[in-house]
CSV table of C-alpha atoms in Angstrom, one decimal:
chain,number,residue,atom,x,y,z
O,1066,MET,CA,156.4,186.0,184.2
O,1067,PRO,CA,154.2,185.5,181.2
O,1068,HIS,CA,154.0,182.1,179.9
O,1069,ILE,CA,153.5,180.5,176.1
O,1070,VAL,CA,150.6,178.3,177.6
O,1071,LYS,CA,147.7,180.4,178.0
O,1072,SER,CA,145.5,178.2,179.8
O,1073,TYR,CA,147.7,178.0,182.2
O,1074,ASP,CA,147.0,181.5,183.5
O,1075,ILE,CA,143.9,180.9,183.4
O,1076,GLU,CA,144.5,178.0,186.0
O,1077,LEU,CA,146.4,179.6,188.1
O,1078,GLY,CA,143.9,182.6,188.2
O,1079,ARG,CA,141.3,180.1,189.3
O,1080,LEU,CA,143.5,179.4,192.6
O,1081,GLU,CA,143.9,182.5,193.2
O,1082,ASP,CA,140.2,183.8,192.6
O,1083,GLY,CA,139.6,180.4,194.6
O,1084,ILE,CA,141.6,182.0,197.2
O,1085,ALA,CA,139.9,185.8,197.6
O,1086,ARG,CA,136.4,184.0,198.0
O,1087,MET,CA,137.5,182.0,200.9
O,1088,GLY,CA,139.0,184.7,202.3
O,1089,GLY,CA,136.2,187.4,201.3
O,1090,LEU,CA,133.6,184.2,203.0
O,1091,ALA,CA,135.9,184.3,205.9
O,1092,GLU,CA,136.0,187.7,206.2
O,1093,SER,CA,132.0,187.9,206.1
O,1094,GLN,CA,131.4,184.9,209.5
O,1095,LEU,CA,134.5,186.7,211.3
O,1096,ALA,CA,132.2,190.4,210.7
O,1097,SER,CA,128.9,188.7,211.3
O,1098,ALA,CA,129.8,186.8,214.1
O,1099,LEU,CA,131.1,189.6,216.0
O,1100,ASP,CA,127.9,191.9,215.0
O,1101,ALA,CA,126.1,188.3,216.3
O,1102,LEU,CA,128.2,188.5,219.8
O,1103,GLU,CA,126.8,192.6,220.5
O,1104,SER,CA,123.7,192.3,219.4
O,1105,ARG,CA,123.2,189.2,221.0
O,1106,ASP,CA,121.0,188.0,218.0
O,1107,SER,CA,121.0,183.9,217.9
O,1108,GLU,CA,119.9,184.3,214.8
O,1109,LEU,CA,122.3,185.4,213.2
O,1110,ALA,CA,124.7,183.0,215.3
O,1111,GLY,CA,122.7,180.0,213.6
O,1112,ARG,CA,123.1,181.2,210.0
O,1113,ILE,CA,127.0,181.9,210.4
O,1114,MET,CA,127.3,178.4,211.9
O,1115,ARG,CA,125.5,176.9,209.1
O,1116,SER,CA,127.5,179.0,206.1
O,1117,ASP,CA,131.0,177.6,207.6
O,1118,ALA,CA,130.8,174.5,205.0
O,1119,GLU,CA,131.3,177.1,202.0
O,1120,VAL,CA,134.3,178.0,203.1
O,1121,ASP,CA,134.9,174.3,203.8
O,1122,SER,CA,134.0,173.7,199.7
O,1123,CYS,CA,136.0,176.7,199.1
O,1124,GLU,CA,139.0,175.3,200.3
O,1125,ALA,CA,138.0,171.9,198.9
O,1126,PHE,CA,138.1,173.5,195.5
O,1127,VAL,CA,141.6,175.1,195.6
O,1128,ASN,CA,142.5,172.1,197.2
O,1129,GLU,CA,141.8,170.2,193.6
O,1130,GLN,CA,142.9,173.1,191.7
O,1131,THR,CA,146.0,172.7,193.6
O,1132,ILE,CA,146.8,169.1,192.5
O,1133,LYS,CA,145.8,169.8,189.2
O,1134,VAL,CA,147.9,172.6,188.4
O,1135,LEU,CA,150.6,170.8,189.8
O,1136,ALA,CA,150.2,167.4,187.7
O,1137,LEU,CA,149.3,168.6,184.9
O,1138,ARG,CA,151.9,172.5,184.3
O,1139,ALA,CA,154.5,170.9,186.7
O,1140,PRO,CA,155.4,174.4,187.7
O,1141,VAL,CA,159.1,175.8,189.0
O,1142,ALA,CA,159.8,178.4,190.5
O,1143,ASP,CA,157.7,181.5,190.9
O,1144,ASP,CA,154.5,179.6,189.5
O,1145,LEU,CA,155.3,177.0,192.0
O,1146,ARG,CA,155.4,179.1,195.0
O,1147,THR,CA,152.6,180.4,194.2
O,1148,VAL,CA,150.7,176.8,194.0
O,1149,VAL,CA,152.4,175.6,196.6
O,1150,GLY,CA,151.1,178.8,198.5
O,1151,ALA,CA,148.2,179.0,198.4
O,1152,LEU,CA,147.3,175.1,199.5
O,1153,LYS,CA,148.5,176.1,202.7
O,1154,ILE,CA,147.6,180.0,202.5
O,1155,ALA,CA,143.8,178.3,201.8
O,1156,GLY,CA,144.2,176.3,205.5
O,1157,GLU,CA,144.7,179.1,207.2
O,1158,ILE,CA,141.8,180.8,206.5
O,1159,GLU,CA,140.2,177.5,206.6
O,1160,ARG,CA,140.9,178.0,210.3
O,1161,ILE,CA,139.5,182.1,210.6
O,1162,ALA,CA,136.7,180.8,209.2
O,1163,ASP,CA,136.3,177.9,211.4
O,1164,LEU,CA,136.7,180.0,214.9
O,1165,ALA,CA,134.5,182.6,213.7
O,1166,ALA,CA,131.7,179.6,213.3
O,1167,ASN,CA,133.1,178.9,216.9
O,1168,ALA,CA,133.3,182.2,218.4
O,1169,ALA,CA,129.1,182.4,217.0
O,1170,LYS,CA,128.4,178.6,218.7
O,1171,ARG,CA,129.5,180.3,222.1
O,1172,SER,CA,127.3,183.8,221.4
O,1173,LEU,CA,124.9,181.2,221.6
O,1174,VAL,CA,124.8,179.9,225.0
O,1175,LEU,CA,126.2,183.8,226.0
O,1176,ASN,CA,122.8,185.0,224.9
O,1177,GLN,CA,120.8,182.5,227.4
O,1178,LEU,CA,122.6,184.0,230.1
O,1179,PRO,CA,122.6,187.5,231.6
O,1180,PRO,CA,125.1,189.7,230.0
O,1181,VAL,CA,128.8,190.4,231.4
O,1182,ALA,CA,130.6,193.7,231.3
O,1183,PRO,CA,133.7,192.6,229.2
O,1184,MET,CA,132.1,192.0,226.1
O,1185,ARG,CA,132.5,195.2,225.2
O,1186,SER,CA,136.7,194.9,224.9
O,1187,LEU,CA,135.9,191.1,223.8
O,1188,VAL,CA,134.4,192.6,220.5
O,1189,ARG,CA,137.0,195.5,220.6
O,1190,LEU,CA,139.2,192.4,220.5
O,1191,GLY,CA,137.7,190.5,217.7
O,1192,ARG,CA,137.6,194.4,215.4
O,1193,LEU,CA,141.1,194.1,216.1
O,1194,ALA,CA,141.6,190.2,214.7
O,1195,LEU,CA,139.0,191.7,211.8
O,1196,ALA,CA,141.5,194.5,210.6
O,1197,MET,CA,144.1,192.3,210.2
O,1198,VAL,CA,142.5,189.6,207.8
O,1199,LYS,CA,141.3,192.3,205.6
O,1200,GLU,CA,145.2,193.7,205.3
O,1201,VAL,CA,146.5,190.7,204.3
O,1202,LEU,CA,144.0,189.7,201.7
O,1203,ASP,CA,144.3,193.1,200.3
O,1204,ALA,CA,148.3,192.5,200.7
O,1205,TYR,CA,148.4,188.8,199.1
O,1206,LEU,CA,145.9,190.0,196.1
O,1207,GLY,CA,148.2,192.9,195.8
O,1208,HIS,CA,151.2,190.7,195.9
O,1209,ASP,CA,152.2,193.3,198.3
O,1210,ALA,CA,155.3,192.1,200.5
O,1211,GLU,CA,155.9,194.8,202.6
O,1212,ARG,CA,152.2,195.7,203.5
O,1213,ALA,CA,152.4,191.7,204.5
O,1214,LEU,CA,155.1,191.8,206.7
O,1215,ALA,CA,153.8,194.8,208.9
O,1216,LEU,CA,150.7,192.8,209.8
O,1217,ARG,CA,153.5,191.4,212.4
O,1218,ASP,CA,153.3,194.5,214.8
O,1219,ARG,CA,149.4,194.6,214.4
O,1220,ASP,CA,149.9,191.1,215.8
O,1221,GLN,CA,152.0,192.0,218.8
O,1222,GLU,CA,149.0,194.8,219.2
O,1223,LEU,CA,146.3,191.9,218.9
O,1224,ASP,CA,148.6,189.9,221.0
O,1225,ASP,CA,149.3,193.1,224.4
O,1226,VAL,CA,144.8,193.3,223.6
O,1227,TYR,CA,144.0,189.8,224.1
O,1228,SER,CA,146.4,189.3,227.3
O,1229,ALA,CA,144.9,192.6,229.3
O,1230,LEU,CA,141.3,191.3,228.2
O,1231,PHE,CA,142.4,187.7,229.5
O,1232,ARG,CA,143.0,189.8,232.8
O,1233,GLU,CA,140.2,191.8,233.0
O,1234,ILE,CA,137.9,188.6,232.3
O,1235,LEU,CA,139.8,186.7,235.7
O,1236,THR,CA,139.2,189.9,237.5
O,1237,TYR,CA,135.7,189.8,236.8
O,1238,MET,CA,135.1,186.1,237.9
O,1239,MET,CA,136.9,186.5,240.5
O,1240,GLU,CA,134.3,189.3,241.9
O,1241,ASP,CA,131.2,187.9,241.1
O,1242,PRO,CA,132.0,184.5,240.7
O,1243,ARG,CA,128.0,183.9,239.8
O,1244,THR,CA,130.0,185.0,236.0
O,1245,ILE,CA,132.4,182.6,235.8
O,1246,THR,CA,129.9,180.2,233.4
O,1247,PRO,CA,129.8,183.1,230.8
O,1248,CYS,CA,133.4,184.3,231.6
O,1249,THR,CA,135.1,181.3,230.1
O,1250,HIS,CA,133.0,180.8,227.1
O,1251,LEU,CA,134.3,184.8,226.7
O,1252,MET,CA,137.4,183.3,227.6
O,1253,PHE,CA,137.4,181.4,224.5
O,1254,ILE,CA,136.4,183.7,222.3
O,1255,ALA,CA,139.0,186.1,223.1
O,1256,LYS,CA,141.3,183.0,222.2
O,1257,ASN,CA,139.8,182.3,219.2
O,1258,PHE,CA,140.7,186.0,217.6
O,1259,GLU,CA,144.1,185.8,219.4
O,1260,ARG,CA,144.8,182.7,217.0
O,1261,ILE,CA,143.1,184.6,214.0
O,1262,GLY,CA,145.4,187.0,214.3
O,1263,ASP,CA,147.9,184.6,214.4
O,1264,HIS,CA,146.9,182.7,211.1
O,1265,ALA,CA,146.2,186.4,209.2
O,1266,THR,CA,150.2,187.0,210.0
O,1267,ASN,CA,150.2,183.1,208.6
O,1268,VAL,CA,149.5,184.2,205.3
O,1269,ALA,CA,151.1,187.3,205.8
O,1270,GLU,CA,154.4,185.4,205.8
O,1271,LEU,CA,153.3,183.3,203.0
O,1272,THR,CA,152.0,186.1,201.0
O,1273,HIS,CA,156.0,187.5,201.8
O,1274,PHE,CA,157.8,184.6,200.5
O,1275,ARG,CA,155.7,184.4,197.2
O,1276,VAL,CA,156.5,187.1,196.3
O,1277,THR,CA,160.2,188.2,196.9
O,1278,GLY,CA,160.9,183.7,197.1
O,1279,LYS,CA,162.4,184.6,201.0
O,1280,ALA,CA,161.2,182.7,203.8
O,1281,VAL,CA,160.7,185.1,206.9
O,1282,THR,CA,163.8,183.8,208.4
O,1283,GLU,CA,163.8,186.8,211.8
O,1284,GLN,CA,161.7,184.9,214.5
O,1285,ARG,CA,158.5,186.1,215.1
O,1286,THR,CA,159.0,187.7,218.8
O,1287,LYS,CA,155.4,186.1,220.4
O,1288,LYS,CA,154.6,187.9,223.4
O,1289,ASP,CA,150.9,186.8,224.3
O,1290,VAL,CA,151.8,186.7,228.1
O,1291,SER,CA,148.6,185.3,228.7
O,1292,SER,CA,149.9,181.6,229.3
O,1293,PHE,CA,151.5,182.7,232.1
O,1294,ILE,CA,149.1,185.0,234.2
O,1295,GLY,CA,148.7,184.2,237.8
O,1296,ALA,CA,152.8,183.9,238.1
O,1297,GLU,CA,155.6,186.0,237.5
O,1298,PRO,CA,156.9,184.7,234.1
O,1299,PRO,CA,159.5,182.3,233.7
O,1300,THR,CA,163.6,184.6,232.8
O,1301,ASP,CA,164.3,182.8,229.6
G,1442,MET,CA,154.9,152.6,192.1
G,1443,PRO,CA,158.6,151.3,191.8
G,1444,HIS,CA,160.7,153.9,189.7
G,1445,ILE,CA,163.4,154.0,186.5
G,1446,VAL,CA,164.8,156.8,188.7
G,1447,LYS,CA,166.1,155.6,192.2
G,1448,SER,CA,167.4,158.5,193.4
G,1449,TYR,CA,163.9,159.5,193.2
G,1450,ASP,CA,162.9,157.3,195.4
G,1451,ILE,CA,165.5,157.9,198.1
G,1452,GLU,CA,164.6,161.7,197.8
G,1453,LEU,CA,160.1,160.3,199.0
G,1454,GLY,CA,162.3,158.7,201.7
G,1455,ARG,CA,163.3,161.5,203.2
G,1456,LEU,CA,160.2,163.5,202.6
G,1457,GLU,CA,159.0,160.2,205.1
G,1458,ASP,CA,161.7,160.2,206.8
G,1459,GLY,CA,161.4,163.9,207.7
G,1460,ILE,CA,157.8,163.0,208.5
G,1461,ALA,CA,158.9,160.3,210.7
G,1462,ARG,CA,161.2,162.2,212.7
G,1463,MET,CA,159.0,165.5,213.2
G,1464,GLY,CA,156.6,162.9,214.6
G,1465,GLY,CA,158.5,161.6,217.0
G,1466,LEU,CA,159.9,164.9,218.9
G,1467,ALA,CA,156.0,165.4,218.9
G,1468,GLU,CA,154.8,162.7,220.5
G,1469,SER,CA,158.1,162.9,223.2
G,1470,GLN,CA,156.8,166.5,223.7
G,1471,LEU,CA,153.5,165.9,224.8
G,1472,ALA,CA,154.6,162.8,226.6
G,1473,SER,CA,157.2,164.7,228.1
G,1474,ALA,CA,154.6,167.6,229.4
G,1475,LEU,CA,152.0,165.3,230.4
G,1476,ASP,CA,155.0,164.4,232.7
G,1477,ALA,CA,155.8,167.9,233.5
G,1478,LEU,CA,152.2,168.6,234.5
G,1479,GLU,CA,151.6,165.1,236.5
G,1480,SER,CA,155.2,166.3,238.6
G,1481,ARG,CA,154.7,169.7,239.2
G,1482,ASP,CA,158.4,169.4,237.4
G,1483,SER,CA,159.1,173.0,235.9
G,1484,GLU,CA,162.8,172.4,235.1
G,1485,LEU,CA,161.1,169.5,232.3
G,1486,ALA,CA,158.8,172.2,231.1
G,1487,GLY,CA,161.5,174.4,230.9
G,1488,ARG,CA,163.4,172.0,229.0
G,1489,ILE,CA,160.2,171.2,226.6
G,1490,MET,CA,159.6,175.0,225.8
G,1491,ARG,CA,163.1,175.5,223.9
G,1492,SER,CA,163.1,171.7,222.3
G,1493,ASP,CA,160.1,174.0,220.3
G,1494,ALA,CA,162.9,175.0,217.6
G,1495,GLU,CA,164.0,171.7,217.0
G,1496,VAL,CA,160.0,170.5,216.1
G,1497,ASP,CA,160.0,173.9,213.7
G,1498,SER,CA,163.4,173.0,211.4
G,1499,CYS,CA,162.4,169.7,211.0
G,1500,GLU,CA,159.1,171.9,209.2
G,1501,ALA,CA,161.5,173.6,206.8
G,1502,PHE,CA,163.5,170.4,206.4
G,1503,VAL,CA,160.1,168.6,204.9
G,1504,ASN,CA,159.1,172.1,203.4
G,1505,GLU,CA,161.9,172.4,201.6
G,1506,GLN,CA,162.2,168.5,200.5
G,1507,THR,CA,158.1,168.6,199.3
G,1508,ILE,CA,159.4,171.8,196.9
G,1509,LYS,CA,162.5,170.4,195.4
G,1510,VAL,CA,160.3,166.9,194.3
G,1511,LEU,CA,158.2,168.7,193.2
G,1512,ALA,CA,160.1,171.2,191.1
G,1513,LEU,CA,163.1,168.1,189.6
G,1514,ARG,CA,160.6,165.5,189.7
G,1515,ALA,CA,157.2,166.6,188.9
G,1516,PRO,CA,155.4,164.1,190.0
G,1517,VAL,CA,152.2,162.5,189.2
G,1518,ALA,CA,149.4,160.1,190.5
G,1519,ASP,CA,150.2,158.4,193.7
G,1520,ASP,CA,153.5,159.9,194.1
G,1521,LEU,CA,152.1,163.8,194.2
G,1522,ARG,CA,149.6,162.7,196.8
G,1523,THR,CA,152.6,161.2,199.0
G,1524,VAL,CA,154.5,164.9,198.3
G,1525,VAL,CA,151.5,167.2,198.7
G,1526,GLY,CA,150.2,165.5,201.5
G,1527,ALA,CA,153.6,165.6,203.4
G,1528,LEU,CA,153.3,168.9,203.5
G,1529,LYS,CA,150.0,169.0,205.3
G,1530,ILE,CA,150.6,166.7,207.6
G,1531,ALA,CA,154.0,168.4,208.6
G,1532,GLY,CA,151.7,171.7,209.4
G,1533,GLU,CA,149.7,168.9,211.5
G,1534,ILE,CA,152.1,167.9,213.3
G,1535,GLU,CA,153.8,171.0,214.0
G,1536,ARG,CA,150.6,172.2,215.8
G,1537,ILE,CA,151.0,169.4,218.1
G,1538,ALA,CA,154.1,170.0,219.1
G,1539,ASP,CA,153.2,173.3,219.5
G,1540,LEU,CA,150.5,172.6,221.8
G,1541,ALA,CA,151.9,170.6,223.9
G,1542,ALA,CA,154.5,173.4,224.5
G,1543,ASN,CA,152.1,175.8,225.6
G,1544,ALA,CA,150.9,173.0,228.4
G,1545,ALA,CA,154.3,172.8,229.3
G,1546,LYS,CA,154.6,176.6,229.6
G,1547,ARG,CA,151.3,176.7,232.0
G,1548,SER,CA,152.6,174.3,233.9
G,1549,LEU,CA,154.9,176.7,234.8
G,1550,VAL,CA,152.1,179.4,236.3
G,1551,LEU,CA,150.3,175.9,237.7
G,1552,ASN,CA,153.6,175.4,239.8
G,1553,GLN,CA,153.5,178.1,241.2
G,1554,LEU,CA,150.1,177.6,243.0
G,1555,PRO,CA,148.0,175.4,244.9
G,1556,PRO,CA,147.5,172.3,243.4
G,1557,VAL,CA,144.3,171.7,242.1
G,1558,ALA,CA,142.0,168.1,242.0
G,1559,PRO,CA,140.9,168.1,238.2
G,1560,MET,CA,144.6,167.3,237.3
G,1561,ARG,CA,144.3,163.6,237.5
G,1562,SER,CA,141.4,164.2,235.1
G,1563,LEU,CA,143.3,166.5,233.0
G,1564,VAL,CA,146.4,164.1,232.8
G,1565,ARG,CA,144.4,161.3,231.6
G,1566,LEU,CA,142.5,163.1,228.8
G,1567,GLY,CA,146.2,164.3,227.8
G,1568,ARG,CA,147.4,160.5,227.7
G,1569,LEU,CA,144.1,159.7,225.5
G,1570,ALA,CA,145.3,162.4,223.3
G,1571,LEU,CA,149.0,161.0,223.2
G,1572,ALA,CA,148.1,157.6,222.1
G,1573,MET,CA,146.0,159.4,219.1
G,1574,VAL,CA,148.9,161.1,218.1
G,1575,LYS,CA,151.1,157.0,218.2
G,1576,GLU,CA,148.3,155.5,216.3
G,1577,VAL,CA,147.8,157.8,213.8
G,1578,LEU,CA,152.1,157.6,212.7
G,1579,ASP,CA,151.8,153.6,213.0
G,1580,ALA,CA,149.2,154.4,210.6
G,1581,TYR,CA,151.1,156.1,208.8
G,1582,LEU,CA,154.0,155.1,208.5
G,1583,GLY,CA,152.3,151.3,207.8
G,1584,HIS,CA,150.9,152.8,205.4
G,1585,ASP,CA,147.7,151.2,206.9
G,1586,ALA,CA,144.4,153.5,205.9
G,1587,GLU,CA,141.6,151.4,207.9
G,1588,ARG,CA,143.6,151.6,211.1
G,1589,ALA,CA,143.6,155.9,210.4
G,1590,LEU,CA,140.1,155.9,209.7
G,1591,ALA,CA,139.5,154.4,213.5
G,1592,LEU,CA,141.2,157.0,214.9
G,1593,ARG,CA,137.9,159.4,214.0
G,1594,ASP,CA,136.2,157.1,216.9
G,1595,ARG,CA,138.8,157.8,219.2
G,1596,ASP,CA,138.4,161.4,219.3
G,1597,GLN,CA,134.7,161.2,219.8
G,1598,GLU,CA,136.3,159.5,223.0
G,1599,LEU,CA,138.3,162.0,223.4
G,1600,ASP,CA,135.5,165.1,222.3
G,1601,ASP,CA,133.3,163.7,225.2
G,1602,VAL,CA,135.9,163.1,228.0
G,1603,TYR,CA,137.0,167.1,227.3
G,1604,SER,CA,133.7,167.7,227.5
G,1605,ALA,CA,133.0,165.7,230.8
G,1606,LEU,CA,135.8,167.8,232.6
G,1607,PHE,CA,135.2,170.6,231.0
G,1608,ARG,CA,132.0,170.8,232.7
G,1609,GLU,CA,134.1,169.0,236.3
G,1610,ILE,CA,136.4,171.9,235.7
G,1611,LEU,CA,133.8,174.9,236.0
G,1612,THR,CA,132.2,173.0,238.7
G,1613,TYR,CA,135.2,173.4,240.4
G,1614,MET,CA,135.5,176.8,240.1
G,1615,MET,CA,131.9,177.8,240.9
G,1616,GLU,CA,132.9,176.2,244.6
G,1617,ASP,CA,135.8,177.3,244.9
G,1618,PRO,CA,136.1,180.5,243.5
G,1619,ARG,CA,139.8,181.1,244.7
G,1620,THR,CA,140.8,178.1,242.1
G,1621,ILE,CA,139.8,180.3,239.0
G,1622,THR,CA,142.9,181.1,238.2
G,1623,PRO,CA,144.4,177.5,238.2
G,1624,CYS,CA,141.7,175.9,237.1
G,1625,THR,CA,141.4,178.4,234.1
G,1626,HIS,CA,144.7,177.0,232.8
G,1627,LEU,CA,143.5,173.8,233.3
G,1628,MET,CA,140.8,174.6,230.9
G,1629,PHE,CA,142.9,175.7,227.5
G,1630,ILE,CA,145.0,172.9,228.6
G,1631,ALA,CA,142.6,170.4,228.2
G,1632,LYS,CA,141.2,172.4,225.2
G,1633,ASN,CA,145.0,171.8,223.8
G,1634,PHE,CA,144.3,167.7,224.1
G,1635,GLU,CA,140.8,168.1,222.3
G,1636,ARG,CA,142.7,170.1,219.4
G,1637,ILE,CA,145.7,167.9,219.2
G,1638,GLY,CA,143.1,165.1,219.2
G,1639,ASP,CA,141.9,167.2,216.1
G,1640,HIS,CA,145.2,167.2,214.6
G,1641,ALA,CA,145.8,163.7,215.2
G,1642,THR,CA,142.4,162.9,212.8
G,1643,ASN,CA,143.2,165.7,210.4
G,1644,VAL,CA,146.5,163.4,209.7
G,1645,ALA,CA,144.4,160.2,210.0
G,1646,GLU,CA,142.1,161.9,206.7
G,1647,LEU,CA,145.5,163.1,204.6
G,1648,THR,CA,146.8,159.1,205.4
G,1649,HIS,CA,143.8,157.5,204.0
G,1650,PHE,CA,143.9,160.3,200.7
G,1651,ARG,CA,147.3,159.4,200.7
G,1652,VAL,CA,147.0,155.6,200.6
G,1653,THR,CA,143.5,155.0,198.8
G,1654,GLY,CA,143.4,158.1,196.2
G,1655,LYS,CA,139.9,158.6,197.6
G,1656,ALA,CA,139.1,161.9,200.1
G,1657,VAL,CA,137.0,161.0,203.2
G,1658,THR,CA,133.8,162.5,202.9
G,1659,GLU,CA,131.5,161.2,205.2
G,1660,GLN,CA,131.8,164.5,207.1
G,1661,ARG,CA,133.0,163.8,210.7
G,1662,THR,CA,130.8,164.1,213.6
G,1663,LYS,CA,131.8,166.9,215.8
G,1664,LYS,CA,130.4,166.1,219.2
G,1665,ASP,CA,132.5,168.7,221.6
G,1666,VAL,CA,129.7,169.9,223.2
G,1667,SER,CA,132.2,171.9,225.9
G,1668,SER,CA,130.7,175.3,223.3
G,1669,PHE,CA,127.6,175.1,224.3
G,1670,ILE,CA,127.9,174.5,228.3
G,1671,GLY,CA,125.5,176.7,230.4
G,1672,ALA,CA,123.0,176.7,228.5
G,1673,GLU,CA,121.2,173.8,226.3
G,1674,PRO,CA,122.5,173.1,223.0
G,1675,PRO,CA,120.6,174.5,219.6
G,1676,THR,CA,118.5,171.6,218.1
G,1677,ASP,CA,119.9,172.0,214.4
């Protein structure tokens, strides 16, 4: 909807730019974390951990900009959705960057221990999560509700791969208890990637709401069964 | 600040009631999850998992109420802070309830496996997290910025206890590899409690901002060293 007040559009644009920049940083943090894991590059991992502050200051900018637009412009309807959505999306992206930084932090430990085989599957899982982050940022910036919603199926795929990896790591630890320490870190990194998929899906749902004005009502069917591993899942 | 329009205060009050109700539910979910873990009560754990929907619908109410107040009243200054803060706090509380429900879900698996000793320490950790949740809700509802800020020290204590427990579980698994599966679930539940402490601290910082209008600038020193266990932490 075009506005009479032109500077208003500039402010909304600035908000969107803030999100785009945050998203780009988070995406690059995650891509670098995967490289650091794969190539056992502690120097790179250290850089990722230090650049987390940049994402935080980006989020602070989005928050301030949001409060400013709300206070000065009192937006309604579409614009109010955009502004409130930006605030929430910024929070989700901040968590994605945080989880990537934690994966980098754990890779520093892994580099001091002998390599373990499930690392290959872990990096594959991370690449699936990274593809979701890329996709949802494109959907958000392209105001594409359909494309955003399609992310939910990919999150299901990510959950399936995560559950399989969880079993793989568990088996590996049992077969060779000397791998317990590195494998534990692998499990937590895997969980980080699974959570990144959830946050990307949250951004997708917020994008859908922003574009269509309708909340996604159909409950997401959460099929991450890893919480049940080691026993039969309950039937209800 | 008193308002001319009386119904405005009623709407802000409704928002605060929504948060209070959500907080009460999350607190009770966590308390029940600890009971279910301690007494190996699968029936109780199942109830906790089912009541998660109640927290979600509470959050939806807070979100709708926020949009309504923003659109109809265009609040500024203190009131704008209250409204935007409510939105964020609702998100934090929703995560606390989610993490409690996940602990309950994992307890169903643990009940099908032989008991493991570190469970006692795990429940102690959970009680520390529960005390933080109670405390921050009191600080929020009492508009008490000082009390809210004191939560940060307690989060440090929680992180220390978490790191010690992480080592305890790791040692236990290495000494008896048959306990790997239950111990893995214990680790993830411990991580959930540590995250609950983080979310409670976020609520504390949002409460401080709401009451004083000042963001907490001093960086929280995060001393959860568990990500480094198994190796020497880097010096920077």
